[in-house]
């Protein structure tokens, strides 16, 4: 291998190494939200997760999608600077849910290489209406 090729490969390696690690890195406090046993009424149940940018560049939350209209999510901010933390508010509406176990997913679309990041929403809807017996 010629000296010129070795030099070009060395420059390419150094460039790629310098760029590595400067990307945003999404960290979520939990990848599973377990509501446990929840009554169907009241219909709105909430939980909050923490999202942190552990990378060295700005993290952009481009979109948040859920697998069901019964799950609503909203981040407190969509632009997360290096080291910053934001809340991801999750609302579960059991009004139209069937009784029994459920599993839904929330997808966080960001400017990271690992996008989307999935969060699983699980629990069991129980009948708390004594008059229905």
PDB file of C-alpha atoms in Angstrom:
ATOM      1  CA  UNK A   1       0.000   0.000   0.000  1.00  0.00           C
ATOM      2  CA  UNK A   2       1.374   3.370  -0.966  1.00  0.00           C
ATOM      3  CA  UNK A   3       2.153   6.093   1.542  1.00  0.00           C
ATOM      4  CA  UNK A   4      -0.516   8.266  -0.074  1.00  0.00           C
ATOM      5  CA  UNK A   5      -3.260   5.621   0.480  1.00  0.00           C
ATOM      6  CA  UNK A   6      -2.187   5.132   4.087  1.00  0.00           C
ATOM      7  CA  UNK A   7      -2.284   8.890   4.617  1.00  0.00           C
ATOM      8  CA  UNK A   8      -5.786   9.192   3.079  1.00  0.00           C
ATOM      9  CA  UNK A   9      -7.060   6.297   5.199  1.00  0.00           C
ATOM     10  CA  UNK A  10      -5.528   7.845   8.314  1.00  0.00           C
ATOM     11  CA  UNK A  11      -7.211  11.211   7.592  1.00  0.00           C
ATOM     12  CA  UNK A  12     -10.543   9.445   6.987  1.00  0.00           C
ATOM     13  CA  UNK A  13     -10.209   7.496  10.248  1.00  0.00           C
ATOM     14  CA  UNK A  14      -9.357  10.614  12.257  1.00  0.00           C
ATOM     15  CA  UNK A  15     -12.302  12.498  10.699  1.00  0.00           C
ATOM     16  CA  UNK A  16     -14.766   9.737  11.493  1.00  0.00           C
ATOM     17  CA  UNK A  17     -13.428   9.383  15.034  1.00  0.00           C
ATOM     18  CA  UNK A  18     -13.731  13.126  15.610  1.00  0.00           C
ATOM     19  CA  UNK A  19     -17.360  13.097  14.451  1.00  0.00           C
ATOM     20  CA  UNK A  20     -18.264  10.054  16.499  1.00  0.00           C
ATOM     21  CA  UNK A  21     -19.769  10.889  19.853  1.00  0.00           C
ATOM     22  CA  UNK A  22     -20.886  14.384  18.827  1.00  0.00           C
ATOM     23  CA  UNK A  23     -24.370  13.130  18.078  1.00  0.00           C
ATOM     24  CA  UNK A  24     -27.308  13.473  20.452  1.00  0.00           C
ATOM     25  CA  UNK A  25     -28.071  10.429  22.594  1.00  0.00           C
ATOM     26  CA  UNK A  26     -31.580   9.828  23.896  1.00  0.00           C
ATOM     27  CA  UNK A  27     -31.978   8.323  27.349  1.00  0.00           C
ATOM     28  CA  UNK A  28     -35.433   7.487  28.726  1.00  0.00           C
ATOM     29  CA  UNK A  29     -35.972   6.825  32.448  1.00  0.00           C
ATOM     30  CA  UNK A  30     -37.970   3.676  31.599  1.00  0.00           C
ATOM     31  CA  UNK A  31     -38.809   1.803  28.397  1.00  0.00           C
ATOM     32  CA  UNK A  32     -41.889   0.278  30.075  1.00  0.00           C
ATOM     33  CA  UNK A  33     -44.733   2.134  31.775  1.00  0.00           C
ATOM     34  CA  UNK A  34     -46.702  -0.345  33.868  1.00  0.00           C
ATOM     35  CA  UNK A  35     -49.999   1.110  35.059  1.00  0.00           C
ATOM     36  CA  UNK A  36     -50.722  -2.124  36.951  1.00  0.00           C
ATOM     37  CA  UNK A  37     -54.380  -2.743  37.733  1.00  0.00           C
ATOM     38  CA  UNK A  38     -56.326   0.391  36.882  1.00  0.00           C
ATOM     39  CA  UNK A  39     -60.065   0.981  37.060  1.00  0.00           C
ATOM     40  CA  UNK A  40     -61.912   1.786  33.882  1.00  0.00           C
ATOM     41  CA  UNK A  41     -63.448   4.817  35.613  1.00  0.00           C
ATOM     42  CA  UNK A  42     -62.012   7.445  36.038  1.00  0.00           C
ATOM     43  CA  UNK A  43     -61.041   7.257  32.398  1.00  0.00           C
ATOM     44  CA  UNK A  44     -57.780   9.253  32.382  1.00  0.00           C
ATOM     45  CA  UNK A  45     -54.676   7.745  33.991  1.00  0.00           C
ATOM     46  CA  UNK A  46     -51.316   9.541  33.829  1.00  0.00           C
ATOM     47  CA  UNK A  47     -47.628   8.815  34.118  1.00  0.00           C
ATOM     48  CA  UNK A  48     -44.484  10.842  33.455  1.00  0.00           C
ATOM     49  CA  UNK A  49     -41.109   9.724  32.143  1.00  0.00           C
ATOM     50  CA  UNK A  50     -37.855  11.646  32.053  1.00  0.00           C
ATOM     51  CA  UNK A  51     -35.962  12.114  28.796  1.00  0.00           C
ATOM     52  CA  UNK A  52     -32.293  13.157  28.887  1.00  0.00           C
ATOM     53  CA  UNK A  53     -29.894  14.086  26.115  1.00  0.00           C
ATOM     54  CA  UNK A  54     -26.692  12.263  27.044  1.00  0.00           C
ATOM     55  CA  UNK A  55     -24.992  13.140  23.767  1.00  0.00           C
ATOM     56  CA  UNK A  56     -22.936  16.144  22.755  1.00  0.00           C
ATOM     57  CA  UNK A  57     -25.272  17.668  20.165  1.00  0.00           C
ATOM     58  CA  UNK A  58     -28.827  19.035  20.369  1.00  0.00           C
ATOM     59  CA  UNK A  59     -31.555  16.380  20.506  1.00  0.00           C
ATOM     60  CA  UNK A  60     -34.709  17.117  18.535  1.00  0.00           C
ATOM     61  CA  UNK A  61     -37.925  15.234  19.258  1.00  0.00           C
ATOM     62  CA  UNK A  62     -39.393  15.271  15.772  1.00  0.00           C
ATOM     63  CA  UNK A  63     -42.540  13.245  16.432  1.00  0.00           C
ATOM     64  CA  UNK A  64     -44.236  11.132  19.077  1.00  0.00           C
ATOM     65  CA  UNK A  65     -46.687   8.468  17.897  1.00  0.00           C
ATOM     66  CA  UNK A  66     -48.739   5.926  19.790  1.00  0.00           C
ATOM     67  CA  UNK A  67     -50.190   2.635  18.598  1.00  0.00           C
ATOM     68  CA  UNK A  68     -53.663   3.623  19.822  1.00  0.00           C
ATOM     69  CA  UNK A  69     -55.754   6.773  20.176  1.00  0.00           C
ATOM     70  CA  UNK A  70     -56.229   5.778  23.826  1.00  0.00           C
ATOM     71  CA  UNK A  71     -52.629   6.886  24.561  1.00  0.00           C
ATOM     72  CA  UNK A  72     -51.719  10.567  24.354  1.00  0.00           C
ATOM     73  CA  UNK A  73     -48.140  11.729  24.888  1.00  0.00           C
ATOM     74  CA  UNK A  74     -46.524  15.132  24.964  1.00  0.00           C
ATOM     75  CA  UNK A  75     -42.937  16.105  25.739  1.00  0.00           C
ATOM     76  CA  UNK A  76     -42.509  19.269  27.825  1.00  0.00           C
ATOM     77  CA  UNK A  77     -39.961  20.480  25.215  1.00  0.00           C
ATOM     78  CA  UNK A  78     -38.993  19.242  21.749  1.00  0.00           C
ATOM     79  CA  UNK A  79     -35.437  20.651  21.712  1.00  0.00           C
ATOM     80  CA  UNK A  80     -33.138  19.154  24.336  1.00  0.00           C
ATOM     81  CA  UNK A  81     -29.644  20.554  24.758  1.00  0.00           C
ATOM     82  CA  UNK A  82     -26.695  18.487  25.914  1.00  0.00           C
ATOM     83  CA  UNK A  83     -27.277  17.209  29.449  1.00  0.00           C
ATOM     84  CA  UNK A  84     -30.793  18.660  29.702  1.00  0.00           C
ATOM     85  CA  UNK A  85     -33.829  16.706  30.924  1.00  0.00           C
ATOM     86  CA  UNK A  86     -37.470  17.038  29.898  1.00  0.00           C
ATOM     87  CA  UNK A  87     -40.669  15.307  30.920  1.00  0.00           C
ATOM     88  CA  UNK A  88     -42.718  13.054  28.675  1.00  0.00           C
ATOM     89  CA  UNK A  89     -46.311  13.186  29.913  1.00  0.00           C
ATOM     90  CA  UNK A  90     -48.388  10.079  29.123  1.00  0.00           C
ATOM     91  CA  UNK A  91     -52.171   9.920  29.376  1.00  0.00           C
ATOM     92  CA  UNK A  92     -54.092   6.667  29.045  1.00  0.00           C
ATOM     93  CA  UNK A  93     -57.818   6.919  28.318  1.00  0.00           C
ATOM     94  CA  UNK A  94     -59.663   3.733  29.361  1.00  0.00           C
ATOM     95  CA  UNK A  95     -63.122   4.945  28.335  1.00  0.00           C
ATOM     96  CA  UNK A  96     -63.345   2.643  25.329  1.00  0.00           C
ATOM     97  CA  UNK A  97     -60.970  -0.041  26.609  1.00  0.00           C
ATOM     98  CA  UNK A  98     -61.939  -3.636  27.105  1.00  0.00           C
ATOM     99  CA  UNK A  99     -61.482  -5.129  30.538  1.00  0.00           C
ATOM    100  CA  UNK A 100     -58.330  -7.136  30.997  1.00  0.00           C
ATOM    101  CA  UNK A 101     -54.657  -6.778  30.070  1.00  0.00           C
ATOM    102  CA  UNK A 102     -53.492  -4.286  27.450  1.00  0.00           C
ATOM    103  CA  UNK A 103     -50.252  -3.380  25.716  1.00  0.00           C
ATOM    104  CA  UNK A 104     -49.638  -0.289  23.616  1.00  0.00           C
ATOM    105  CA  UNK A 105     -46.495   1.331  22.228  1.00  0.00           C
ATOM    106  CA  UNK A 106     -45.226   4.884  21.962  1.00  0.00           C
ATOM    107  CA  UNK A 107     -42.566   5.699  19.365  1.00  0.00           C
ATOM    108  CA  UNK A 108     -40.225   8.658  19.861  1.00  0.00           C
ATOM    109  CA  UNK A 109     -38.804   9.899  16.563  1.00  0.00           C
ATOM    110  CA  UNK A 110     -35.635  11.926  17.076  1.00  0.00           C
ATOM    111  CA  UNK A 111     -32.489  12.962  15.241  1.00  0.00           C
ATOM    112  CA  UNK A 112     -30.503  10.092  16.798  1.00  0.00           C
ATOM    113  CA  UNK A 113     -29.153   7.101  14.915  1.00  0.00           C
ATOM    114  CA  UNK A 114     -31.318   4.769  17.032  1.00  0.00           C
ATOM    115  CA  UNK A 115     -34.626   6.442  16.093  1.00  0.00           C
ATOM    116  CA  UNK A 116     -37.376   5.537  16.738  1.00  0.00           C
ATOM    117  CA  UNK A 117     -37.186   4.642  20.419  1.00  0.00           C
ATOM    118  CA  UNK A 118     -40.110   2.564  21.665  1.00  0.00           C
ATOM    119  CA  UNK A 119     -41.815   2.741  25.051  1.00  0.00           C
ATOM    120  CA  UNK A 120     -44.213  -0.005  26.045  1.00  0.00           C
ATOM    121  CA  UNK A 121     -47.421   0.896  27.910  1.00  0.00           C
ATOM    122  CA  UNK A 122     -48.952  -2.030  29.824  1.00  0.00           C
ATOM    123  CA  UNK A 123     -51.524  -2.713  32.506  1.00  0.00           C
ATOM    124  CA  UNK A 124     -54.824  -4.377  33.317  1.00  0.00           C
ATOM    125  CA  UNK A 125     -58.172  -2.572  33.125  1.00  0.00           C
ATOM    126  CA  UNK A 126     -60.449  -3.783  35.929  1.00  0.00           C
ATOM    127  CA  UNK A 127     -64.158  -3.302  36.495  1.00  0.00           C
ATOM    128  CA  UNK A 128     -64.657  -0.989  39.433  1.00  0.00           C
ATOM    129  CA  UNK A 129     -68.398  -0.470  38.866  1.00  0.00           C
ATOM    130  CA  UNK A 130     -70.149  -2.325  41.709  1.00  0.00           C
ATOM    131  CA  UNK A 131     -73.559  -1.702  40.105  1.00  0.00           C
ATOM    132  CA  UNK A 132     -72.662  -3.800  37.049  1.00  0.00           C
ATOM    133  CA  UNK A 133     -72.862  -7.091  38.978  1.00  0.00           C
TER     134      UNK A 133
END
